[in-house]
XYZ file of C-alpha atoms in Angstrom:
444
model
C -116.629 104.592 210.851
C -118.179 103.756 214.345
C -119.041 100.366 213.603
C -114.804 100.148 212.383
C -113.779 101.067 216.193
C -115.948 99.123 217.754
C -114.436 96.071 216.125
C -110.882 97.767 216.139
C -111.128 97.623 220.138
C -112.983 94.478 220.075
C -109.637 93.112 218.997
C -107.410 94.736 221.011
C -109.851 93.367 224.467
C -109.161 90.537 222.927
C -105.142 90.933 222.787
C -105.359 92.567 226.433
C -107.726 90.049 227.878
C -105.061 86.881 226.489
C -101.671 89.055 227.635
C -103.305 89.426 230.795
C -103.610 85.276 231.534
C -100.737 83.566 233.159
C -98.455 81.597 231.000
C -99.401 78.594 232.872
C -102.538 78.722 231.178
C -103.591 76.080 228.443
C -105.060 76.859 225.515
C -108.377 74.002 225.205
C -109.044 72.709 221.848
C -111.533 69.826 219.914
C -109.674 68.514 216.951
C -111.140 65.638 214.658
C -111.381 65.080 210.906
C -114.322 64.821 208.772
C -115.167 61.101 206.930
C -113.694 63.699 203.800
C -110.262 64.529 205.204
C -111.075 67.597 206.035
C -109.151 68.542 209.737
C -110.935 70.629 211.796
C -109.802 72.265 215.151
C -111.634 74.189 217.309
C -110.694 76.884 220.056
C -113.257 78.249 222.454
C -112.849 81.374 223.705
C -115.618 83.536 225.106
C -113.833 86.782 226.465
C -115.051 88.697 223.589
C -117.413 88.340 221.102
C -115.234 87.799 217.649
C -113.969 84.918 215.983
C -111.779 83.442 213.644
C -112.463 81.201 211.193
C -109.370 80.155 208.801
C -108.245 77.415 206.444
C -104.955 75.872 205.567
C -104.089 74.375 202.163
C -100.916 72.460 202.425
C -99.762 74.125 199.246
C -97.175 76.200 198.712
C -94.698 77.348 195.958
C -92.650 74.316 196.496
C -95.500 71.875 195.257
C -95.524 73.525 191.445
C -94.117 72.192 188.745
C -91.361 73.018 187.161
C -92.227 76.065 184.342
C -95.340 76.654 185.765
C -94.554 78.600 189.309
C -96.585 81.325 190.969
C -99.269 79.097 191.049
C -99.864 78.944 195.033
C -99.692 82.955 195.057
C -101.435 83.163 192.458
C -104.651 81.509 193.764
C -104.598 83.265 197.025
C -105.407 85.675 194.555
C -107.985 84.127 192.479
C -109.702 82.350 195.650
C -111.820 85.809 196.478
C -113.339 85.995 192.529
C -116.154 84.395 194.085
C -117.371 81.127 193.490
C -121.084 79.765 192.541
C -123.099 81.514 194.992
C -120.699 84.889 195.495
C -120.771 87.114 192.528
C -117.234 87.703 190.896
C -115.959 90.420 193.221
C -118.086 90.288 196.122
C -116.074 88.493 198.946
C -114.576 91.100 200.418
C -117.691 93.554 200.295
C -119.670 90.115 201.763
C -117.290 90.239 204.943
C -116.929 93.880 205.855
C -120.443 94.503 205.628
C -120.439 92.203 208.177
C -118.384 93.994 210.424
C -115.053 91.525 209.608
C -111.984 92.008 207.755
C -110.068 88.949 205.777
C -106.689 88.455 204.254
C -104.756 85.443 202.776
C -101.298 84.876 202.389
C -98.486 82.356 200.888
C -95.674 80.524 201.700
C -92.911 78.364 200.407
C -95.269 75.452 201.945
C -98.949 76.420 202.630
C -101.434 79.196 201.668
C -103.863 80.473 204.060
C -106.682 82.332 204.403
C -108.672 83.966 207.095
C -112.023 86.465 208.013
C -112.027 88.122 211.501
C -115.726 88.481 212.281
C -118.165 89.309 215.225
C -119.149 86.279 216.791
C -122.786 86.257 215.445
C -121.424 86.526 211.947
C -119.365 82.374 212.022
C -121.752 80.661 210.283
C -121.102 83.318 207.253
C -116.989 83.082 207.736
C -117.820 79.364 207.427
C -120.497 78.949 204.489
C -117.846 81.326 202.678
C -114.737 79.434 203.277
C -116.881 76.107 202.314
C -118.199 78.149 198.694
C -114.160 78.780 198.169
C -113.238 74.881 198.652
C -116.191 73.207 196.827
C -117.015 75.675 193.955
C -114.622 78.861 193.464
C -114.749 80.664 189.954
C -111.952 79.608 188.206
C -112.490 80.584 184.932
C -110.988 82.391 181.982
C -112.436 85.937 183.407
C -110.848 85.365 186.835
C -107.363 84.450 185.190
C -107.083 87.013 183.279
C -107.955 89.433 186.187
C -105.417 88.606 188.391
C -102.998 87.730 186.172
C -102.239 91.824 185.684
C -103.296 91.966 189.286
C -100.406 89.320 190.333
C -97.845 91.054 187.749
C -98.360 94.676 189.371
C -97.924 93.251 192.588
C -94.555 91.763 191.422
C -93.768 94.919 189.774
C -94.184 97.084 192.923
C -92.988 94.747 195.805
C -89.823 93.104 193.982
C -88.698 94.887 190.809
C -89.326 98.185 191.132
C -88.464 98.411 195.136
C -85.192 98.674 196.720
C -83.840 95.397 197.842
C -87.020 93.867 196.388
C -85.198 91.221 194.580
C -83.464 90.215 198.232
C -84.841 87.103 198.542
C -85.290 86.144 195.020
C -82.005 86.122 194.686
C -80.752 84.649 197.869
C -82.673 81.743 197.339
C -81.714 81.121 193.654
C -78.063 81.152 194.261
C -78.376 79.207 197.881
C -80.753 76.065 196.367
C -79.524 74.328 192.583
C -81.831 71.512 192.911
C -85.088 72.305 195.704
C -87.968 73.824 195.100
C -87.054 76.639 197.207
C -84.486 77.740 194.526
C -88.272 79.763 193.281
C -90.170 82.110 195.434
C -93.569 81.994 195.766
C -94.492 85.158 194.088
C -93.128 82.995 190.719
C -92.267 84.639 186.962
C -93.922 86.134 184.718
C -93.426 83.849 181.877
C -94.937 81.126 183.549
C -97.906 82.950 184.668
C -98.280 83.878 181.102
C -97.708 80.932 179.412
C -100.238 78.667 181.692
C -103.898 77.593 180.052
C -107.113 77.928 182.097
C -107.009 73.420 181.866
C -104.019 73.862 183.790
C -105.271 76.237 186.873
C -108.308 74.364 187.317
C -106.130 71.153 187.491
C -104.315 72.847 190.129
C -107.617 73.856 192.341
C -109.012 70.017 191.543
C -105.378 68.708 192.952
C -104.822 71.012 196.058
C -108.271 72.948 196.968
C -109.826 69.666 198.258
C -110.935 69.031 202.137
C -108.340 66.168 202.524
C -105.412 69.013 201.938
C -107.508 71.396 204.329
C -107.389 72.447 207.640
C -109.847 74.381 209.061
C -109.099 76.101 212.219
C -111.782 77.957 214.120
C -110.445 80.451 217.534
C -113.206 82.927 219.520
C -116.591 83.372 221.079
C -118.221 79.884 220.021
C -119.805 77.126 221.355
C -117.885 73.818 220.040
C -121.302 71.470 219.321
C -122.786 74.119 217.510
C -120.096 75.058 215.456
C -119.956 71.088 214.639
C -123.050 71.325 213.397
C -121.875 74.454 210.982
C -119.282 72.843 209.622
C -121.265 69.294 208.754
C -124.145 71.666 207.386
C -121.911 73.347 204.624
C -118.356 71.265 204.710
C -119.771 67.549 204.866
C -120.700 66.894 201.692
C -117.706 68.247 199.636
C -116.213 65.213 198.179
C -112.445 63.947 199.487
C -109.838 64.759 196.354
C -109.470 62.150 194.300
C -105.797 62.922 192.942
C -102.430 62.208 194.756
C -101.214 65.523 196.421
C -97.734 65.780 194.752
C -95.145 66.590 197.468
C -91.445 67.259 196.318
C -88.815 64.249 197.472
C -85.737 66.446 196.143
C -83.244 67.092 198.802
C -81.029 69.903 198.347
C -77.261 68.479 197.500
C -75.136 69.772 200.768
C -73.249 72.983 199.785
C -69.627 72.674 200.166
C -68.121 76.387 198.875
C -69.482 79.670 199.412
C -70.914 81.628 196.227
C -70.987 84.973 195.703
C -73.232 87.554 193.781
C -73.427 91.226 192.995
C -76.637 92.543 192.523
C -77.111 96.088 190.900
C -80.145 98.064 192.456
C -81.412 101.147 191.919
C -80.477 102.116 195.840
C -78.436 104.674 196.979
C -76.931 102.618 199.962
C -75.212 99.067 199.683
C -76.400 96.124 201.230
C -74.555 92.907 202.432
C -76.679 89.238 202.592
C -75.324 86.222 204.065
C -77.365 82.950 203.700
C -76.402 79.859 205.433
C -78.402 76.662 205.341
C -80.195 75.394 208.000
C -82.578 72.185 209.313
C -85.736 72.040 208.791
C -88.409 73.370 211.684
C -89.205 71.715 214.287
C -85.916 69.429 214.633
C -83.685 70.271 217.995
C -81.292 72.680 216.242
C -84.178 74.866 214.564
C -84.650 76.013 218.714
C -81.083 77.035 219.259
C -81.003 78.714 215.705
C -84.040 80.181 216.683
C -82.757 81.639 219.489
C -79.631 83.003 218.226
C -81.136 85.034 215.705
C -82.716 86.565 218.846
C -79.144 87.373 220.469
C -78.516 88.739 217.034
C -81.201 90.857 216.575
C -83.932 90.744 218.842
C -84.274 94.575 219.662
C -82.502 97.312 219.306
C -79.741 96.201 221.835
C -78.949 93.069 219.936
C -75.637 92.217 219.006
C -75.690 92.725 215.353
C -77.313 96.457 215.288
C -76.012 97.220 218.960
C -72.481 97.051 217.112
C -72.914 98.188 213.033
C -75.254 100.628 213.491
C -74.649 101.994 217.153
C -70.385 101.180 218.127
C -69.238 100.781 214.716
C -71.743 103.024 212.964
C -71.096 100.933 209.416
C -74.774 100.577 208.905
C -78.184 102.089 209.250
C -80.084 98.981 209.411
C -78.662 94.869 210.430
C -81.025 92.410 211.323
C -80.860 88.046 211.148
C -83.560 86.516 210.477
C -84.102 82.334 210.395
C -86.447 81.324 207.704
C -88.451 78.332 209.381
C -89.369 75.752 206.240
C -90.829 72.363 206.103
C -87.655 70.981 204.641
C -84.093 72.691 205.048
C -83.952 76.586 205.033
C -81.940 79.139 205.500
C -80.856 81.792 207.965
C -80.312 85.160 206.772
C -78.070 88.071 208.359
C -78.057 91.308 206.605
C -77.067 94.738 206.378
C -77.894 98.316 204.751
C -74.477 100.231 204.926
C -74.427 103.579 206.573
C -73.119 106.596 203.761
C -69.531 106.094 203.058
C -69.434 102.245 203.920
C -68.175 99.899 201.515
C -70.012 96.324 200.879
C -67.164 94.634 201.855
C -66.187 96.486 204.929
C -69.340 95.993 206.340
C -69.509 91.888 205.741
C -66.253 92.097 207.530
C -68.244 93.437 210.624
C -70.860 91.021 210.161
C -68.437 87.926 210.233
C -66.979 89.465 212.910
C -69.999 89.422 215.130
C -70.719 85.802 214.018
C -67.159 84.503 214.891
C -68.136 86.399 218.491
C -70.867 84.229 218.885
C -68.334 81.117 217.778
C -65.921 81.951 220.163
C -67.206 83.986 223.454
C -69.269 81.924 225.536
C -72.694 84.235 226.515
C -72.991 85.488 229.770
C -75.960 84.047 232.310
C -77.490 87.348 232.290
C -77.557 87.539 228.523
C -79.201 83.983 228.363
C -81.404 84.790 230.539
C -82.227 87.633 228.972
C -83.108 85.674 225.889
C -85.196 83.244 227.313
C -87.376 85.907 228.415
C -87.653 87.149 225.090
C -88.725 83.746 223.829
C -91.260 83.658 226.233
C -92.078 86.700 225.625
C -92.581 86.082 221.515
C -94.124 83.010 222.090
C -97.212 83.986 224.768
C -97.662 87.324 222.287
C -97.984 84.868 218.904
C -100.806 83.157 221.216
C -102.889 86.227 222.022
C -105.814 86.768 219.780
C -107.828 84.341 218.800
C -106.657 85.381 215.015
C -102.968 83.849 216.204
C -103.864 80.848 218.064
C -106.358 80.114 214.857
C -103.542 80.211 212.858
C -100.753 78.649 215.250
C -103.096 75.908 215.869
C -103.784 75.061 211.908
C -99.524 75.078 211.754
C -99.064 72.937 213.809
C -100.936 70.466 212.867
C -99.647 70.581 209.495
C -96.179 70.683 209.813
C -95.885 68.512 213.078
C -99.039 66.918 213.405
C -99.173 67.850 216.850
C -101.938 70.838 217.628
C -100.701 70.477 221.478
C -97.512 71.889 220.678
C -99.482 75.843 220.990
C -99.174 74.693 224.755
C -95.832 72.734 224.720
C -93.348 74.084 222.279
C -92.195 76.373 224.632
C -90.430 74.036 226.850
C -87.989 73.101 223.140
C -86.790 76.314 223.818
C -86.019 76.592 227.295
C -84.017 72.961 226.770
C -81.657 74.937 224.282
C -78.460 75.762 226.759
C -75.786 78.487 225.918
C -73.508 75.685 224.848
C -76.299 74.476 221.986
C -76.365 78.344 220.319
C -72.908 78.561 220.204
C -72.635 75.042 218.568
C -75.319 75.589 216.027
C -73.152 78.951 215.196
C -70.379 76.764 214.588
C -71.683 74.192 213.034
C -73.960 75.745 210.324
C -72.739 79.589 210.250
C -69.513 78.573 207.755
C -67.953 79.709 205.116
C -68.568 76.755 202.824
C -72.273 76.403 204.060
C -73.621 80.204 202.833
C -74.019 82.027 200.033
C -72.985 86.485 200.313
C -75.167 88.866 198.532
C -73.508 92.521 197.862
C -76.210 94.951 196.575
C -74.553 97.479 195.006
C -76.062 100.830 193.570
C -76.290 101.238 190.026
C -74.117 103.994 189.736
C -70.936 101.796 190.797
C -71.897 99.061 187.785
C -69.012 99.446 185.134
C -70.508 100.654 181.943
């Protein structure tokens, strides 16, 4: 328990100590790539003595083929089975008897994973993360494992939870043709119906340094974590296989569809999708930033007037989902008791048509760009964020500077710019409206 605290306000020094720099100041990196492919980017910071040492794989749900999805969740999964030197079960133990914690998740485009450690423990987080790329267990045992671990998890956040299908079914009636049509977490059947020749094909194809980046943030010293990372990363051979990455574009949508969704919930919901650039291009920034005027706080538009004026919901909330191709932005609602579905999507196109047609007032601009600013210096402070802010941006923009720079693509958005990208992409023909309805009101 004592050693737990003193690493639990380890990294909140570390939190305080970065809040407590000016925003002026630049965050110092070494970047360079091994003769393998493997990317490597290191952050020195020696405020406190804990570190981060993470990996991206530029694999996500939307590189699987078609019948055989899950398989980017499920290997963040079967990554901690252990590999030649762990024993089948002992990563996690490895790392918090170390004093560290670790965690992995998954996206539409990457999976990553990550150990927060006391500084004197990198070159484990490092020989560990080098075991999982060069040798992990993937064998018939492991598959079998979390297979009924990845099916429970499905069971308990999406089919048995209220609104748990949300965004399975948002994105399978907003995409026909992308990969994004499938979320990560994937089906059962497929899961079930893959062979073990088939999961190590996938680990041979994406689990291979020239599809990694490895992103180290804390208390080191940059030559001698070099030397780490040529001492177990060096001699893992470069992938030999071409890294599959989807060319389908997602045919423009030109009429809205609809879908009622019976839940076991006692209160409706309302979902509107609209699609949306990809991240990164100049309208992602002003979408960006209007789902900030929409609900960015408590005294946003959308629950300052559903849930406080109007009192037609308990809950209403936007959020933009930033993707490496075109994604979508998502507004939605939980209806207060009483409220039908369809009055409260009338209140919710009502506060979009707002933002359409009433220009925002200086002091509510400004107001948002200090909340941008705000977001974007507390995404940079731990080490565990810029780690991970670093590794994305590399990936998706090949630019690591951008931790420093992207900033300033936000303050060039102007009022005019939000309420254009509400315009432009927040249409009628461009979304798709979700109406979660309890079971009760299903006609028998």
């Amino acid at each position: 328990m004592k050693r737990k605290l003193i690493i639990c306000l380890l990294w909140c020094a570390t939190g305080l100590a970065a809040m407590a720099q000016s925003k002026s100041n630049k965050i110092e990196f070494t970047e360079y790539t091994l003769p393998n492919g493997l990317h490597v980017i290191l952050h020195q910071d020696n405020s406190t003595p804990n570190v981060a040492v993470s990996v991206l794989y530029h694999v996500g749900s939307k590189n699987e083929e078609k019948g055989r999805t899950g398989f980017a969740h499920f290997f963040e999964h079967l990554m901690f089975e252990g590999t030649e030197n762990i024993d089948r079960g002992q990563y996690m133990s490895m790392v918090q008897a170390a004093g560290g914690s670790l965690n992995a998740n998954t996206s539409f485009d990457r999976t990553y994973y990550y150990e927060l450690l006391p500084s004197n423990q990198l070159a484990l987080g490092i020989w560990m993360e080098a075991e999982r790329l060069k040798g992990a267990k993937v064998d018939q045992t492991g598959v079998e494992t979390q297979r009924k671990v990845v099916q429970e998890e499905k069971r308990m956040r999406v089919d048995n939870q209220p609104y748990g299908t949300l965004l399975e079914n948002t994105f399978g009636l907003a995409y026909k043709e992308h990969p994004y049509k499938i979320t990560p977490i994937g089906t059962f059947e497929d899961l079930n119906n893959a062979k073990i020749e088939e999961f190590r094909d996938f680990y041979k194809t994406f689990y291979v340094p020239n599809n990694a980046t490895l992103s180290i943030a804390g208390d080191i010293n940059v030559e001698e974590t070099k030397k780490l990372i040529e001492q177990y990363f060096g001699s893992i051979p470069k992938g030999t296989k071409a890294i599959p990455r989807p060319t389908i574009k997602e045919p423009k949508q030109t009429e809205e569809r609809r879908k009622i969704v019976y839940d076991n919930i006692q209160l409706p919901a309302v979902i509107q999708a609209y699609h949306i650039p990809a991240q990164g291009t100049p309208d992602h920034y002003a979408l960006s930033m209007l789902t900030t005027l929409l609900s960015g706080g408590e005294s946003a538009r959308l629950p300052k007037a559903l849930v406080d004026k109007q009192q037609k919901a308990v809950a209403a909330q936007s959020i933009p989902f930033p993707t490496e191709d075109p994604g979508l932005f998502l507004t939605y609602a939980i209806a207060s008791v009483g409220t039908e579905a369809q009055v409260l999507e009338d209140a919710m196109n009502a506060e979009i048509e707002r933002v359409k047609t009433e220009p925002l007032s200086d002091k509510e601009f400004q107001k948002l760009r200090n909340q941008i600013e705000s977001q974007f210096v507390q995404q940079n402070s731990t080490v565990a964020g810029r780690a991970e802010n670093l590794a994305n941006y590399h990936v998706y923009y090949k630019d690591a500077n951008l931790i420093n720079t992207e900033i300033d693509r936000f303050m060039k958005v102007t009022k005019e710019d939000i309420q254009r990208v509400a315009k432009e992409y927040l249409t009628k023909n461009n979304r798709v409206v979700l109406h979660y309805l309890p079971k009760s009101a299903e006609k028998k």
